[in-house]
PDB file of C-alpha atoms and ligand atoms in Angstrom:
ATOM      1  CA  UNK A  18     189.447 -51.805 171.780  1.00 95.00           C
ATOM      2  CA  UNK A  19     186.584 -53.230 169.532  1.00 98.00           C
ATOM      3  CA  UNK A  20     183.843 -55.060 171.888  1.00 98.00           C
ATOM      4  CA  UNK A  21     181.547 -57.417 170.568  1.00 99.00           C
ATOM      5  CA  UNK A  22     178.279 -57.938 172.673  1.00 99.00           C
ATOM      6  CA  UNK A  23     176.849 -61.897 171.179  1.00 99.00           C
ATOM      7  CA  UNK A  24     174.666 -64.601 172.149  1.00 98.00           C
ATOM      8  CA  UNK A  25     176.206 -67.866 171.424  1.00 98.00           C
ATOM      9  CA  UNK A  26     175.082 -69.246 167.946  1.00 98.00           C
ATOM     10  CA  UNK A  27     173.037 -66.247 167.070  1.00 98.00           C
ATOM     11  CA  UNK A  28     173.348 -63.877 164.350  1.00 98.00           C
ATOM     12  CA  UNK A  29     176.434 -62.443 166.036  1.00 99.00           C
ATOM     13  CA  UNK A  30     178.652 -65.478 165.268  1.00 99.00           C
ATOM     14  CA  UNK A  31     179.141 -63.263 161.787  1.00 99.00           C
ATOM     15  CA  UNK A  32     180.798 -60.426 163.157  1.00 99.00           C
ATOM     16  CA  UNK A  33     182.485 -62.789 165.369  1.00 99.00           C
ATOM     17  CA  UNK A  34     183.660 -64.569 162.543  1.00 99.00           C
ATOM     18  CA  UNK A  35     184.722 -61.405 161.074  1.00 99.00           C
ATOM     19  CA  UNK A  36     186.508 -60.070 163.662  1.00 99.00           C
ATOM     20  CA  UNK A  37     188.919 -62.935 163.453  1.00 98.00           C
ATOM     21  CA  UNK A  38     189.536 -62.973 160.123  1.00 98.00           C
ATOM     22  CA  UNK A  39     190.162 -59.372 159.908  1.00 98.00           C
ATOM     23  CA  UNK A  40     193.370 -59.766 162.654  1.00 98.00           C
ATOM     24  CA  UNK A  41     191.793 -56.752 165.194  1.00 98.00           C
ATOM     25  CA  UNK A  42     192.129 -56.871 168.270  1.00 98.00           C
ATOM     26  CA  UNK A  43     188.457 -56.886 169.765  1.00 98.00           C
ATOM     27  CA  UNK A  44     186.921 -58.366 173.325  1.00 98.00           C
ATOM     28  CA  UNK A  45     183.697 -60.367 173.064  1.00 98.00           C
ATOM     29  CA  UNK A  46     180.979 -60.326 175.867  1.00 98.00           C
ATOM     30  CA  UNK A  47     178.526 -62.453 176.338  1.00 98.00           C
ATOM     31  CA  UNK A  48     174.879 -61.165 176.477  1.00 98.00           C
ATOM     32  CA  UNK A  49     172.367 -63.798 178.509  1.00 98.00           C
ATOM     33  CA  UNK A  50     168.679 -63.606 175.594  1.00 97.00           C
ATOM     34  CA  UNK A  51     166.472 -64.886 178.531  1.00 97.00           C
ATOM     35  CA  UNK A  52     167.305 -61.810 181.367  1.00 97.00           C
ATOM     36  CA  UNK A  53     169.385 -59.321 178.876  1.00 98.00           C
ATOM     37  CA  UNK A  54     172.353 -58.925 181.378  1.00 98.00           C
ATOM     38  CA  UNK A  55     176.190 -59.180 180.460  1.00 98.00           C
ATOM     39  CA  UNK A  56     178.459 -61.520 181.526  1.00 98.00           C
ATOM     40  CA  UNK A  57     179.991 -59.062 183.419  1.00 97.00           C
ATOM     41  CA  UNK A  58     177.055 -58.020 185.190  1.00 97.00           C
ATOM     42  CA  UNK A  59     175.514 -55.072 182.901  1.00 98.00           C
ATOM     43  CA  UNK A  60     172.073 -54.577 181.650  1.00 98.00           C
ATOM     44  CA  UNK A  61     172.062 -54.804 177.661  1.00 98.00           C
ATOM     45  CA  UNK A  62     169.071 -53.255 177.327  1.00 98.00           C
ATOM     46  CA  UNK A  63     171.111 -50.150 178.644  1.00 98.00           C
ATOM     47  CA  UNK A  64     174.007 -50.694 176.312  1.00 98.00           C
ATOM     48  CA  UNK A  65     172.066 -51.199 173.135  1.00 98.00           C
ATOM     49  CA  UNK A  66     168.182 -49.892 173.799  1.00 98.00           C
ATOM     50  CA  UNK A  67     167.185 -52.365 170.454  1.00 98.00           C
ATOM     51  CA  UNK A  68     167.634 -55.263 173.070  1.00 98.00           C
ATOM     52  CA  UNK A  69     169.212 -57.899 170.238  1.00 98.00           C
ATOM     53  CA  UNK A  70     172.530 -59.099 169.499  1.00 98.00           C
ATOM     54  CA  UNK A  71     175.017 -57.962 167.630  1.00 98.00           C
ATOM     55  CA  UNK A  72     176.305 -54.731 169.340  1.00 98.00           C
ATOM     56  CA  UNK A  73     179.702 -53.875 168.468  1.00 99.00           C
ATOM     57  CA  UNK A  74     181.387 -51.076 170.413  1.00 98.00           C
ATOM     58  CA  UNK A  75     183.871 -48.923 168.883  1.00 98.00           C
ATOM     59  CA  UNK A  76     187.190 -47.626 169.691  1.00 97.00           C
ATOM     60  CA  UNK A  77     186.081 -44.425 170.654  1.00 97.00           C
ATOM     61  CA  UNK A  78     182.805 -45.683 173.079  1.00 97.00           C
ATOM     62  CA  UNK A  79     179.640 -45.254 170.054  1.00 98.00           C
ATOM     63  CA  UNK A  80     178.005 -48.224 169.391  1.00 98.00           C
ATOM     64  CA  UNK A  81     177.170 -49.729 166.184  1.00 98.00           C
ATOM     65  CA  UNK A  82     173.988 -52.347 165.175  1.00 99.00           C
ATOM     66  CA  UNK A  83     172.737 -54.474 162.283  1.00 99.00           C
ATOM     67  CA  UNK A  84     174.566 -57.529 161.409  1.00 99.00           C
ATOM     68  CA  UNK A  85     175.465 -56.274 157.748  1.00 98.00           C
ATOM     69  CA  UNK A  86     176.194 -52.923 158.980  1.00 98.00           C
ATOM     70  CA  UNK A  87     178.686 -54.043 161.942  1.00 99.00           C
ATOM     71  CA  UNK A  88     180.151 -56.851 159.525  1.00 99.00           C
ATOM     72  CA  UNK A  89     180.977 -53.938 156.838  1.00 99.00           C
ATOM     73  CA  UNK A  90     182.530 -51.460 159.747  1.00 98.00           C
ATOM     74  CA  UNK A  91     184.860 -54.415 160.731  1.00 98.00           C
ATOM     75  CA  UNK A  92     186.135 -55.729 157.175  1.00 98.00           C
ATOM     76  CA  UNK A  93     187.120 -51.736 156.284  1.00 98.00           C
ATOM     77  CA  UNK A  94     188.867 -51.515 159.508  1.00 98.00           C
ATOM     78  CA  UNK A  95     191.190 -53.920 157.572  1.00 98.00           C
ATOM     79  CA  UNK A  96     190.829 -53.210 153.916  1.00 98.00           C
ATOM     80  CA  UNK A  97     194.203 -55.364 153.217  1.00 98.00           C
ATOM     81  CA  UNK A  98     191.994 -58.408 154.586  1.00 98.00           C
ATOM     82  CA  UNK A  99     189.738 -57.993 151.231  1.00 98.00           C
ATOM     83  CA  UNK A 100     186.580 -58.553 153.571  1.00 98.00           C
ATOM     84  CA  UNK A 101     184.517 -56.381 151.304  1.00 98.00           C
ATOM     85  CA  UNK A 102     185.631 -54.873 147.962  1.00 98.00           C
ATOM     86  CA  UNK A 103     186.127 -51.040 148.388  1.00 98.00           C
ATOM     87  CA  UNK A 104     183.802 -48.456 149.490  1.00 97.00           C
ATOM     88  CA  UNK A 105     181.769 -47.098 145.993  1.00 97.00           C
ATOM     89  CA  UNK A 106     182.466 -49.587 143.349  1.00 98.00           C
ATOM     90  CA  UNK A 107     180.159 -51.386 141.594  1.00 98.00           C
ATOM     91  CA  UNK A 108     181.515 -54.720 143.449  1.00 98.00           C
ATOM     92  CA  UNK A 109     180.700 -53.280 146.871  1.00 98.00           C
ATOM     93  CA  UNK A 110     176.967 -52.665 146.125  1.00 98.00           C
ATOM     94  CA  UNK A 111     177.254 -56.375 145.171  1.00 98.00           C
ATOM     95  CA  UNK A 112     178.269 -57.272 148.384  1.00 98.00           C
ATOM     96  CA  UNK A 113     175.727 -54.666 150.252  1.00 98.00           C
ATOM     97  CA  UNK A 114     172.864 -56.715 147.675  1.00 98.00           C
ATOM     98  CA  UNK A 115     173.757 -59.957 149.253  1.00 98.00           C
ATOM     99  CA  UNK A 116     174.114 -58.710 152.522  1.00 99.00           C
ATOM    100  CA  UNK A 117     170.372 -57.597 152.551  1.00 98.00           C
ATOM    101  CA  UNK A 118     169.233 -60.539 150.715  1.00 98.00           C
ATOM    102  CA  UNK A 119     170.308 -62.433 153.661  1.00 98.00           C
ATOM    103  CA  UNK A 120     169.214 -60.310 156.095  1.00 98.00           C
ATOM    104  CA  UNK A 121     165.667 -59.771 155.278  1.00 98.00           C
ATOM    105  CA  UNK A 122     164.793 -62.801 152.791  1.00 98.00           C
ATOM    106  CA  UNK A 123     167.178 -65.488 154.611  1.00 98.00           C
ATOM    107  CA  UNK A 124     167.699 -64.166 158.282  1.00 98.00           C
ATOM    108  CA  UNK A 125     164.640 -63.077 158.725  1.00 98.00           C
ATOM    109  CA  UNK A 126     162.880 -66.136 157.010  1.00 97.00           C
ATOM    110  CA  UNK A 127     164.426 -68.582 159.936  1.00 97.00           C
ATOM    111  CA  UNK A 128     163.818 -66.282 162.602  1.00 96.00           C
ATOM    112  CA  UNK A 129     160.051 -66.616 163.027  1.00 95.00           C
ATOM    113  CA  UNK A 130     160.437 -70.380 162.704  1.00 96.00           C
ATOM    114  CA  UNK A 131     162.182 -69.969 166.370  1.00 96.00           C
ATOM    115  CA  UNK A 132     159.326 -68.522 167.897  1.00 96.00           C
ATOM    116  CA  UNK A 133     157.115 -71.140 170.155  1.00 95.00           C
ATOM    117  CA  UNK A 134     154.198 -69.169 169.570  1.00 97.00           C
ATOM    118  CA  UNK A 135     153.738 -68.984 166.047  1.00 96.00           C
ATOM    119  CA  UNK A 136     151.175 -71.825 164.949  1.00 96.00           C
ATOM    120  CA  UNK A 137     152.594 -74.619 162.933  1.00 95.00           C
ATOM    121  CA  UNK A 138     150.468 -73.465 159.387  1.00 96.00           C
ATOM    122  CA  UNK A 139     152.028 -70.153 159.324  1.00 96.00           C
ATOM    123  CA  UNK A 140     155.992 -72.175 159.882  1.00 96.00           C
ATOM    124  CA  UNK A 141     155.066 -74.167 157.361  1.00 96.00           C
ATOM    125  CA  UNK A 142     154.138 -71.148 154.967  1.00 96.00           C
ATOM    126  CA  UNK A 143     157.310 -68.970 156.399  1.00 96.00           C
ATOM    127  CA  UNK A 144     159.543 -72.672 155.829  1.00 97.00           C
ATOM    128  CA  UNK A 145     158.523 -72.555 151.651  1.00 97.00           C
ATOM    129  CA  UNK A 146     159.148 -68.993 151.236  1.00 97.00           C
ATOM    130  CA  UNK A 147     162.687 -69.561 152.814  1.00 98.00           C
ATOM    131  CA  UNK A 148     163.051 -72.765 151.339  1.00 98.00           C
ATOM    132  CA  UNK A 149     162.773 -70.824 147.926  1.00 98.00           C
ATOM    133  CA  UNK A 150     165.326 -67.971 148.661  1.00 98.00           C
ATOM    134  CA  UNK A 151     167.660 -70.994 149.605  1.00 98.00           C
ATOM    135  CA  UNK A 152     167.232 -72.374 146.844  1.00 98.00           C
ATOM    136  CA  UNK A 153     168.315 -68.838 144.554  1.00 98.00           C
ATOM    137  CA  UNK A 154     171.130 -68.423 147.004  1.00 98.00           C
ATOM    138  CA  UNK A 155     172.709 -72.365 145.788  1.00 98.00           C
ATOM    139  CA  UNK A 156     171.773 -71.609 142.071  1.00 98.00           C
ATOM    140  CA  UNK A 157     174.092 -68.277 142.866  1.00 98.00           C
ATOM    141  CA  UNK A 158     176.692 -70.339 144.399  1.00 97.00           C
ATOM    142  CA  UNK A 159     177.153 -72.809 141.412  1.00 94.00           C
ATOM    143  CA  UNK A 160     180.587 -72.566 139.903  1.00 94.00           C
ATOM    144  CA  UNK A 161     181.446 -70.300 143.083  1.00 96.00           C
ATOM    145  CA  UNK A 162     183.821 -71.090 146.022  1.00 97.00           C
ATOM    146  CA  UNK A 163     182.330 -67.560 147.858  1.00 98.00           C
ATOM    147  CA  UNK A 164     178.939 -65.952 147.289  1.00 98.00           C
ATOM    148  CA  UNK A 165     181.048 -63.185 145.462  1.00 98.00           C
ATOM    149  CA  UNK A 166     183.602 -65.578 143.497  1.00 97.00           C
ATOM    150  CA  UNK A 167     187.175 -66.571 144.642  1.00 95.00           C
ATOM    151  CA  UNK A 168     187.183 -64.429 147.809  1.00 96.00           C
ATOM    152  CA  UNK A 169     185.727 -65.380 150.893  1.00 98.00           C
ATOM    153  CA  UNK A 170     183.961 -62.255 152.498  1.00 98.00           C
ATOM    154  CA  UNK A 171     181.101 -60.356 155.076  1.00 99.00           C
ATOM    155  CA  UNK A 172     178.417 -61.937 153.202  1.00 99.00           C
ATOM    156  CA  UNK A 173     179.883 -65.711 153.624  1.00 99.00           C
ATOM    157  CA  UNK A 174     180.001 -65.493 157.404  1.00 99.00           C
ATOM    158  CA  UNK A 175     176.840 -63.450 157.550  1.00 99.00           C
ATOM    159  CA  UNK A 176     175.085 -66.547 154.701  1.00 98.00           C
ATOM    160  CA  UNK A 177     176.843 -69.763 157.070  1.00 98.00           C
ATOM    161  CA  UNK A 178     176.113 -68.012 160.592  1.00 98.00           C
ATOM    162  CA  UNK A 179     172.282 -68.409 159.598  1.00 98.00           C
ATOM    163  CA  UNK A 180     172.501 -71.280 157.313  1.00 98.00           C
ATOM    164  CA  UNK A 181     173.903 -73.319 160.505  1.00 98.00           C
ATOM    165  CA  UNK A 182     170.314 -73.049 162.175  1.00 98.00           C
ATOM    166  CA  UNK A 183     168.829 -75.214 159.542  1.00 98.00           C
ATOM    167  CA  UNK A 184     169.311 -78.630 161.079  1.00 96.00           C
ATOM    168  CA  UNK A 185     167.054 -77.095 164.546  1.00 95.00           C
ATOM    169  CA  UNK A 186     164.544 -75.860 162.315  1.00 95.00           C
ATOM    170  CA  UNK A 187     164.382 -78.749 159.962  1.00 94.00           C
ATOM    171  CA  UNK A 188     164.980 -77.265 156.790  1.00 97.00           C
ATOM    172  CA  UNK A 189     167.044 -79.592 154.152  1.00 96.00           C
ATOM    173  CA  UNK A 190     169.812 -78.048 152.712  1.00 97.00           C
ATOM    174  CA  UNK A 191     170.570 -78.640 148.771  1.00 97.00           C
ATOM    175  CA  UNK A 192     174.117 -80.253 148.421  1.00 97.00           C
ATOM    176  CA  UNK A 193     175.817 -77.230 147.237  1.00 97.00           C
ATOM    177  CA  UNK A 194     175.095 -75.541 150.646  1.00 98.00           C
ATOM    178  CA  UNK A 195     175.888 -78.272 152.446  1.00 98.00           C
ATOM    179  CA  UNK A 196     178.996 -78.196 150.781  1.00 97.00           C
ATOM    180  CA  UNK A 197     179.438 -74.481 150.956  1.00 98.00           C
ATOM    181  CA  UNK A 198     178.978 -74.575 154.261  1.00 98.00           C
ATOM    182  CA  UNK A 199     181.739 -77.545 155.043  1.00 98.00           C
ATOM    183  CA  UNK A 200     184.348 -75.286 152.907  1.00 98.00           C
ATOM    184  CA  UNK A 201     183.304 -72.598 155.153  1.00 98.00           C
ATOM    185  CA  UNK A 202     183.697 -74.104 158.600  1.00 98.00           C
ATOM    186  CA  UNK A 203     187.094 -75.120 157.518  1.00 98.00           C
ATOM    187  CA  UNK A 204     188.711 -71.559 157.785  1.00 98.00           C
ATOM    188  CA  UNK A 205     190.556 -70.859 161.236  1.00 98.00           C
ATOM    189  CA  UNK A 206     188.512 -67.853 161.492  1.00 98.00           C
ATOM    190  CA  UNK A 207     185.461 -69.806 161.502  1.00 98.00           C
ATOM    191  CA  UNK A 208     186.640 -72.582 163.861  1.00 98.00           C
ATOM    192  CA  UNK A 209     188.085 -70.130 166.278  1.00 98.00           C
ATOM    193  CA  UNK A 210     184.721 -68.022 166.892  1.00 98.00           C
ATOM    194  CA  UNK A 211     182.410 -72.004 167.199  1.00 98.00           C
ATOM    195  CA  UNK A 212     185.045 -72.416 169.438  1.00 98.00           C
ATOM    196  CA  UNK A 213     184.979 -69.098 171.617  1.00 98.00           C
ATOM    197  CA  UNK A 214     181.382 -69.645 171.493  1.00 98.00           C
ATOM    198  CA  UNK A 215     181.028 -73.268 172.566  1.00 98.00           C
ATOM    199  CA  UNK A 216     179.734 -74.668 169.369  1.00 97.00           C
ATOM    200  CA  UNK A 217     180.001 -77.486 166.654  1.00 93.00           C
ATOM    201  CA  UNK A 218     180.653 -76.943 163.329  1.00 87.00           C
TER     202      UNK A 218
HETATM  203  N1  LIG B 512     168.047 -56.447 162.380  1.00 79.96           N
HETATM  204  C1  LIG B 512     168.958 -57.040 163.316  1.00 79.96           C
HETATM  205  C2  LIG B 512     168.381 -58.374 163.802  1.00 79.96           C
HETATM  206  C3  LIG B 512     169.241 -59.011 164.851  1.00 79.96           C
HETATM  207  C4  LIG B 512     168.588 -60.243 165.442  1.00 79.96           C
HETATM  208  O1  LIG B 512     167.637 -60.827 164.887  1.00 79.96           O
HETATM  209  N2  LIG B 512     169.138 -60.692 166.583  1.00 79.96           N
HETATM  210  C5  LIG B 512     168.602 -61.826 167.278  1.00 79.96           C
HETATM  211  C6  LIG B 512     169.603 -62.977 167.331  1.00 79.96           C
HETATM  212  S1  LIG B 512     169.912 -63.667 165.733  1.00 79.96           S
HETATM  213  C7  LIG B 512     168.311 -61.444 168.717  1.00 79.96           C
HETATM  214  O2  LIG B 512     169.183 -60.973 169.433  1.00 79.96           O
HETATM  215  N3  LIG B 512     167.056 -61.639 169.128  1.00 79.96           N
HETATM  216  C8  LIG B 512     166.651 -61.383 170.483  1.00 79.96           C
HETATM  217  C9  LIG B 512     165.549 -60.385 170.581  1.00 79.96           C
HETATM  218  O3  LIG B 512     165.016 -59.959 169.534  1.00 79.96           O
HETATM  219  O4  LIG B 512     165.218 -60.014 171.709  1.00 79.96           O
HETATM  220  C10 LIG B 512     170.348 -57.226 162.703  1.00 79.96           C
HETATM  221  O5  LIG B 512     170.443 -57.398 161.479  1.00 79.96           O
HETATM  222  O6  LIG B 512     171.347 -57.149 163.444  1.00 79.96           O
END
């Protein structure tokens, strides 16, 4: 069975999110950030030697990384779900564009702003720069239920699992991601995996 190794609110709450709205069957464990052990007693660093979350482990033992990577694995596992279009059209190198937009403009644009030991100057530097990719991401959305149109997919629970840290890091969200964000939290899917995680929309 599909395993998914997450830390609660982190960037694995997207595959998590995934996972139930594709129908699989998959088992989550939990993966402690402060001394990188399993719930179940195992060292992470052993599972999955890059040390961060996600980690999703296959049906046949491998291991798979990379938020956008793990998030397209799960939605072809169940192609009917129309989680991402198919394989080799134009439409799915759409989907792979937004997916590393988010990753390494939007993802990786709160992530520093975590970090205790980064001076205030260079936050406030990092905060404009993401403020700014925000901002092309709710331009994109206008007129749009989904980042891609009608269909909710990868790159929607990929887009709210990081959007949802804006509110810790004190970064204002324009109205049509706040509302993006509300439409999104309203799928089961969505209010299964806050749930299975311990967290508030
Ligand atoms: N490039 C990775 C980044 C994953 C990542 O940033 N994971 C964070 C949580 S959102 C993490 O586990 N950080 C802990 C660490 O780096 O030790 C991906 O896309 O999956």
């Amino acid at each position: 069975m599909l395993k998914l190794y997450y830390v609660p609110g982190a960037c694995s709450l997207c595959p998590h999110i995934v996972l139930h709205e594709s129908g699989l069957a998959f088992a989550l464990e939990k993966v402690n950030p402060k001394d990188k052990k399993t719930e179940s007693g195992a060292d992470y660093n052993a599972i999955n030697p890059k040390g961060y979350v996600p980690a999703l482990e296959m049906n046949d033992g491998q291991l798979l990384t990379e938020v956008a990577v793990v998030a397209q694995y799960i939605a072809d596992q169940a192609p009917a779900k129309k989680l991402a279009p198919a394989a080799g059209t134009l439409e799915r190198y759409r989907l792979q564009e937004w997916l590393n937009f988010i990753s390494t403009e939007i993802h990786k644009g709160y992530s520093p702003l975590f970090n205790p030991r980064l001076p205030d100057e260079s936050k406030t530097i990092m905060k404009e720069r993401l403020i700014a990719r925000l901002g092309f991401a709710a331009q994109a959305l206008a007129g749009k239920n989904y980042l891609m149109g009608k269909d909710f997919t990868v790159a929607d629970a990929y887009l709210y699992t990081v959007l949802r840290w804006s509110g810790r890091m004190g970064v204002e969200l324009a109205p049509a991601l706040k509302d993006y964000m509300e439409r999104i939290a309203a799928r089961p899917a969505v209010k299964v995996a806050l749930a299975e995680e311990g967290l508030q929309a």
